[in-house]
């Protein structure tokens, strides 16, 4: 089996910053590079700017721009810090061992490129103490005008320190099912799957002793609760039947309903009202879906689902939205819900000392194991999910639009957004493409970012191998 994936390695923002600027202000004087580098085949100019002249850089940008690309390794700014991206999926048709060999080489290349940049920046800084050291891709002879990517102020820390988010395209339906169950388990009662066990739980590689910690057999873990939740959703599911037979079975529709519910839970708790999601929004799901949502329906079906049958699926899920929401309301762990945006919402209506404070105190007492009255639990659930899940039901209907989108236009597709341009599900700026002629589901393992330093890379590589093998 071929595997497709990569990682995003974000440097620790406490010790490293990478700021992006348009460089659209003409200094009126020539500012040549202090040093010109070739970094992995990419030309980079290194310039020194006095603090008094920082206005030459223009206004700081929050969007991601690219500093360099060296084969499969790219450096971009992730708002204020350095994000290194390894695009392992660019080499197609590789088995696990070959992919892992590439990834091992790419991680080493990432660190070498980073250290080369740091060495050059340190040298120029030593010669121009107090100045800002600025990078310009393409190494223009003058800092103005820069190339299309603009200018960057990179301040790498003394140590290579950060964490990786691993993205993999999954075709194995058992693995996809476990991913959806792990996402749901985060907000269900019982012992939660701990960071460090999550990749093994998804890959199905937890040993007997580790598995026993979650008591799955007796059903007292949150993961066992997610398995039960999928069974209950499947009971609600209606298969999609075409003229030639079953297009989506009852079990397949149940799994898609769990995907929809996970997305809707995230949007509900975050009170999502933006075209794209930020880190806190995406982290609601331990494995974040990065592609156009119709691709996940096709991954479950393992074939293209025609528009007319996507319409049937949409109607089936929409009709079941209230029952799905009630099921989630009944079964959720109220003390695990993300209540921050709900508190903000309530504070705007009644001030910080009213219902906003009440739900916070209820959740805190519940987490501490202290007594919580049934009416307080109902109040907490209603505040976040709506009375009997009414707010969640509305988000389920919106998520169903995204999962059954039939728009042939390039992504982002219309039905991923409402009339205000806000996401019907939480998405990234761009969808991750699924490999052509493959029915796969792309997920980013992000809630548990895997630490990585120059000296310690084994954990990242170990987790990648588990996920690639299970893909």
Steps between C-alpha positions, in 0.01 A plus 500: 500500500620852418498761775467875479579750773727760648546721801497860615770580753434820693792649689444599861367857483651583840854471365447548124302752296443535125309812403379578148484840329404622151806724460283749312658819633771654283797597722617753243856367533664181380507218757705213357528161675773461758524133397348291224441133579409189309287295738397165359510645150301811597656846483454705818615855560594604855463874575557714806250774584545755777210506752423857394431374148269210588214681321669398172368150560133605485224365724549156650294231325304224672470274196753229418770577245792290382862571586651210308438159346765232471355194328227372739590738787347849524535779756202731556395739773218369717382848605791572737718192500679271258309210348696242306292283268609163364287408201554126503191449286680656201667164442221260409482126497737430790465228758540566872873423514585718200281783630662480842847513344399815316351654812811423704713673236258793480501554878881505491487743206255724689737529795803557274321778307388661823852498641645641177257791515569555869877503441468764225263715710733479800799605287325806359360587844851489650615755240195724547412490868157644577374479141210287385619216277258455211467220243380542141429194283664530159777721644412821311789744450297760692257436785239702307310369323515148643366192322138379524554334839617826657740530794554300818644575840625163626641476851590133553564387856826344606333158515299309243181453699140457398224255421373319193149451366482192280265484203414168336255389232311197631332236283459232766138524615577343837757773566263772378234364735738505797599859416135606508445314825808658658376846398160429656649348815651833605157619614353175633505373861762259624876481495633702207764367261821661621746690285758244401240224462292677236708398197508140622125502560438619145757261352363207701843436654426549870640209698275295733618683812447843340161397367399375843554851637199611300281204604356476152359157565287619789422822316606756761739703283401796286625308195260215582233769531587617148461145373153493658422842353581371150268204557218734604557728201492197272157413641385849395660470156306443181691327219526669162363271230525557126359329194793262496491412869644639824715811449573555870415232754344571838841448666669735254240771555543453876873566470438809286252620762774467764730711280227761463430496874869548585522801268174642637611456861818695423310783330241514779748517785719754322197709387672500163436820302789532257598375153785295647591351835785596730714258701261490798214415263686223318633350823148404606543192281808296590529405133391803296339436157692714249326429170176582328241310702348317202833316472430337838166370373677355198768349725232319702325384182831420324349640180361826363149569626287665234343838571145363519604255772688769689169687496330197653774474765456871578128457551551191718752671730301823518186307595696321772675815630275550804530135602878506450529814711282355775717188502814713537334714769399191695838327476753784523734568792393852608825549687705441183319751280682811378297775667723802429307641200168430675617702801592789269157478339318495834714780644402725210135442587494488881844610613783284637336421836179342374455175304856524365642468850247234596596255224870556572448421869291194415766364269780569747318318782429208270864473394607504863262216583278716719121480509314643202121507493313348204343838418848654486615234253193568286575873514860445391404272210222733387729802510760340275296268276156664520191366672499126428777572247306752288807713423695187411217379275524821296874445459442137398277624219770746394773234511279271290509765227879484490515119496253482212625796299451448126659823381745426219686830550854490641532485876390659722164373385188707555321268742790515743380854579176666600354818353727715718813326375552319832599137501232234532788296638838610631749494215851618417585774251543235231375143471762225492453312172431128497728304269329451161330164445528422873211505746667633809430716805764756592539569873753710689611357834508831687347489847808311619786672324809280508806675649817507294846646556826471308611216727162327550313404183418139576151565643386687189632229270349225717154661498522557125580135438201387707264732315641421155474127572136540603410721206 
